Short mmCIF file of C-alpha atoms in Angstrom, two decimals:
data_model
loop_
_atom_site.label_atom_id
_atom_site.label_comp_id
_atom_site.label_asym_id
_atom_site.label_seq_id
_atom_site.Cartn_x
_atom_site.Cartn_y
_atom_site.Cartn_z
CA MET A 1 -33.23 5.69 -12.61
CA ALA A 2 -30.59 4.46 -14.17
CA ILE A 3 -28.61 6.92 -14.64
CA LEU A 4 -28.67 7.32 -10.67
CA ALA A 5 -27.01 3.85 -10.18
CA PHE A 6 -24.47 4.49 -12.46
CA ALA A 7 -23.34 7.61 -10.66
CA ARG A 8 -23.40 5.95 -6.99
CA TRP A 9 -21.31 3.29 -8.17
CA ARG A 10 -19.29 5.48 -9.92
CA ALA A 11 -19.01 7.16 -6.78
CA ILE A 12 -17.81 4.16 -4.74
CA GLY A 13 -15.56 3.32 -7.28
CA PHE A 14 -13.78 7.01 -7.34
CA THR A 15 -14.16 6.05 -3.15
CA VAL A 16 -12.31 2.65 -3.88
CA LEU A 17 -9.56 3.41 -5.68
CA LEU A 18 -8.61 6.53 -3.66
CA CYS A 19 -8.76 4.97 -0.15
CA GLY A 20 -6.97 1.83 -1.60
CA ALA A 21 -4.67 4.44 -3.08
CA ILE A 22 -4.26 5.95 0.93
CA GLY A 23 -3.78 2.19 1.79
CA ILE A 24 -0.43 1.92 -0.05
CA THR A 25 1.12 5.12 1.40
CA GLY A 26 -0.03 3.58 4.66
CA HIS A 27 -1.37 7.34 5.74
CA VAL A 28 -4.90 5.93 6.49
CA ALA A 29 -5.66 2.25 6.81
CA LEU A 30 -8.55 0.82 5.97
CA ALA A 31 -8.26 -2.66 5.82
CA GLU A 32 -10.37 -3.74 9.10
CA GLY A 33 -12.46 -1.15 8.50
CA GLY A 34 -10.05 1.44 9.93
CA GLU A 35 -7.59 -0.26 12.17
CA SER A 36 -4.05 0.30 11.40
CA ILE A 37 -2.66 -2.49 9.28
CA GLU A 38 1.09 -1.49 9.99
CA GLY A 39 3.28 -3.64 12.17
CA ASP A 40 5.12 -2.20 15.62
CA ILE A 41 8.83 -1.08 14.76
CA SER A 42 11.37 -2.51 17.48
CA TRP A 43 13.88 0.17 18.17
CA ASP A 44 17.66 -0.75 18.95
CA ASP A 45 19.12 1.02 21.93
CA ASP A 46 21.54 2.82 20.38
CA ASP A 47 18.99 4.06 17.92
CA GLU A 48 18.30 7.76 16.80
CA TYR A 49 14.66 6.82 17.94
CA GLY A 50 13.93 9.64 20.83
CA LYS A 51 16.62 12.39 20.31
CA GLU A 52 15.18 15.78 18.62
CA PRO A 53 14.49 15.04 14.83
CA TRP A 54 17.06 16.86 12.49
CA ASP A 55 14.70 19.41 10.23
CA PRO A 56 16.46 21.50 8.20
CA PHE A 57 13.29 21.87 6.06
CA GLU A 58 10.85 23.13 8.55
CA GLY A 59 9.13 25.61 6.87
CA VAL A 60 8.38 23.91 4.20
CA ASN A 61 7.23 21.11 6.16
CA ARG A 62 5.12 23.30 8.06
CA ARG A 63 3.47 24.37 5.12
CA ILE A 64 3.25 20.91 3.45
CA PHE A 65 1.95 19.37 7.34
CA TRP A 66 -1.00 22.40 6.61
CA PHE A 67 -1.88 21.26 3.40
CA ASN A 68 -2.08 16.88 4.41
CA GLU A 69 -4.05 18.70 7.86
CA ARG A 70 -6.46 19.97 5.71
CA LEU A 71 -5.95 17.35 3.11
CA ASP A 72 -7.10 14.80 5.88
CA LYS A 73 -10.14 16.52 7.62
CA ASN A 74 -11.57 18.21 4.17
CA VAL A 75 -11.51 15.08 1.80
CA ILE A 76 -9.87 11.87 3.35
CA GLU A 77 -11.69 11.54 6.62
CA PRO A 78 -15.55 11.92 4.58
CA VAL A 79 -14.23 9.90 1.80
CA ALA A 80 -13.40 7.26 4.44
CA ARG A 81 -16.63 7.40 6.82
CA GLN A 82 -18.59 7.37 3.39
CA TYR A 83 -15.93 4.52 2.00
CA ARG A 84 -16.90 2.25 5.67
CA GLN A 85 -20.73 3.02 5.22
CA GLN A 86 -21.11 2.36 1.97
CA VAL A 87 -18.59 -0.55 1.38
CA PRO A 88 -19.35 -3.72 3.12
CA ARG A 89 -16.54 -5.25 5.68
CA THR A 90 -15.41 -8.07 3.78
CA ILE A 91 -15.61 -6.20 0.57
CA ARG A 92 -12.83 -3.31 2.16
CA ARG A 93 -10.96 -6.41 3.38
CA GLY A 94 -10.65 -7.91 0.55
CA ILE A 95 -9.09 -4.63 -1.27
CA GLY A 96 -7.20 -4.12 1.83
CA ASN A 97 -5.41 -7.45 1.13
CA PHE A 98 -5.30 -6.41 -2.29
CA PHE A 99 -3.00 -3.34 -1.66
CA ARG A 100 -1.48 -5.57 0.58
CA ASN A 101 -0.20 -8.37 -1.43
CA LEU A 102 1.12 -5.58 -4.49
CA ARG A 103 3.72 -4.38 -1.54
CA THR A 104 4.70 -8.11 -0.79
CA PRO A 105 7.47 -7.86 -3.89
CA SER A 106 8.95 -4.72 -2.65
CA GLN A 107 9.53 -5.86 1.00
CA ALA A 108 10.69 -9.76 -0.39
CA LEU A 109 13.57 -7.73 -2.11
CA SER A 110 13.84 -5.49 0.80
CA LEU A 111 14.41 -8.99 3.11
CA LEU A 112 16.32 -10.45 0.13
CA ALA A 113 18.64 -7.20 0.63
CA ARG A 114 19.34 -7.88 4.42
CA GLY A 115 20.90 -11.90 3.43
CA GLU A 116 17.30 -12.51 5.03
CA VAL A 117 16.89 -15.52 2.38
CA ARG A 118 14.05 -17.83 3.71
CA ALA A 119 11.75 -14.80 4.46
CA ALA A 120 12.24 -13.17 1.13
CA GLY A 121 11.20 -16.95 -0.03
CA VAL A 122 8.17 -17.07 1.98
CA GLN A 123 6.94 -13.65 1.17
CA LEU A 124 7.19 -14.68 -2.34
CA GLY A 125 5.47 -17.41 -1.45
CA ARG A 126 2.70 -15.33 -0.26
CA PHE A 127 2.48 -13.55 -3.59
CA GLY A 128 2.30 -16.40 -5.53
CA LEU A 129 -0.19 -18.09 -3.91
CA ASN A 130 -2.19 -14.75 -3.33
CA SER A 131 -2.20 -13.30 -6.78
CA THR A 132 -2.85 -16.46 -8.42
CA LEU A 133 -5.53 -18.71 -5.71
CA GLY A 134 -6.24 -15.41 -3.72
CA LEU A 135 -7.65 -13.83 -6.79
CA GLY A 136 -5.12 -11.36 -7.35
CA GLY A 137 -4.44 -11.36 -3.23
CA PHE A 138 -8.71 -10.28 -2.15
CA LEU A 139 -8.12 -13.57 -0.53
CA THR A 140 -4.75 -15.19 1.49
CA PRO A 141 -4.93 -18.66 1.52
CA ALA A 142 -1.05 -18.24 2.29
CA ASP A 143 -2.61 -17.49 6.16
CA SER A 144 -4.18 -20.58 5.72
CA LEU A 145 -0.90 -22.59 4.65
CA GLY A 146 1.05 -20.53 7.80
CA LEU A 147 2.98 -18.65 5.62
CA GLU A 148 3.53 -15.56 7.97
CA GLU A 149 3.91 -12.13 6.72
CA ARG A 150 6.57 -10.07 7.38
CA ASP A 151 6.67 -6.43 7.03
CA SER A 152 9.31 -4.84 6.01
CA ASP A 153 10.76 -1.83 3.62
CA PHE A 154 14.22 -0.40 2.33
CA GLY A 155 14.06 2.08 5.59
CA LEU A 156 14.21 -0.98 7.80
CA THR A 157 17.36 -2.37 4.84
CA PHE A 158 19.13 0.79 5.04
CA GLY A 159 18.92 1.01 8.79
CA HIS A 160 20.52 -1.99 9.27
CA TYR A 161 23.10 -1.24 7.30
CA GLY A 162 24.10 1.92 9.15
CA ILE A 163 22.69 4.50 7.59
CA GLY A 164 21.08 7.11 9.62
CA HIS A 165 17.33 8.58 9.35
CA GLY A 166 19.10 11.79 7.86
CA PRO A 167 16.32 14.59 8.17
CA TYR A 168 12.80 14.98 9.21
CA LEU A 169 10.68 15.41 6.08
CA VAL A 170 6.83 15.74 5.45
CA LEU A 171 5.55 14.52 2.27
CA PRO A 172 2.18 15.68 0.71
CA PHE A 173 -0.37 13.34 0.96
CA ILE A 174 1.19 10.87 3.37
CA GLY A 175 2.49 13.16 6.01
CA PRO A 176 5.64 12.55 8.51
CA SER A 177 8.98 10.54 7.54
CA THR A 178 12.63 10.68 6.90
CA LEU A 179 14.70 11.14 4.46
CA ARG A 180 15.71 7.53 4.91
CA ASP A 181 12.33 6.43 4.82
#
């Protein structure tokens, strides 16, 4: 009986780690029971959005897309389904908070590189509060104090400085992107 309990907890632990890693990449967001945690992105009128993507790696991209589709269908979706069934919502939310908190320093650096010093300071404040008072980021006391989360990445920073999207790229495990992102 103890062996079965150990095997179950080991499987749950593996599932939590896998889903956390997937959550970091943004491929599958499971923080709130499957709802997306990504923010909306606004596009400028003069941006490259809406144009036919430049795809010099089309052959490789198609093979990686095929691999990602099979991986998603045969591994990630079943693991995510089990994760949602086996792990209580409050624990899932805490795990999602933890991995979101890990991205905060990178977001702060991105904001700082764009000259948004105040927003970068708020992000670092969120990181400090959530990492200490929030038990490593599992809780988010910064939300209660009104420190608003600001989703940012270096792709947005590069775009701010006029660097184009670059070629279309499909990354293994992560999915479609561009060279800039």
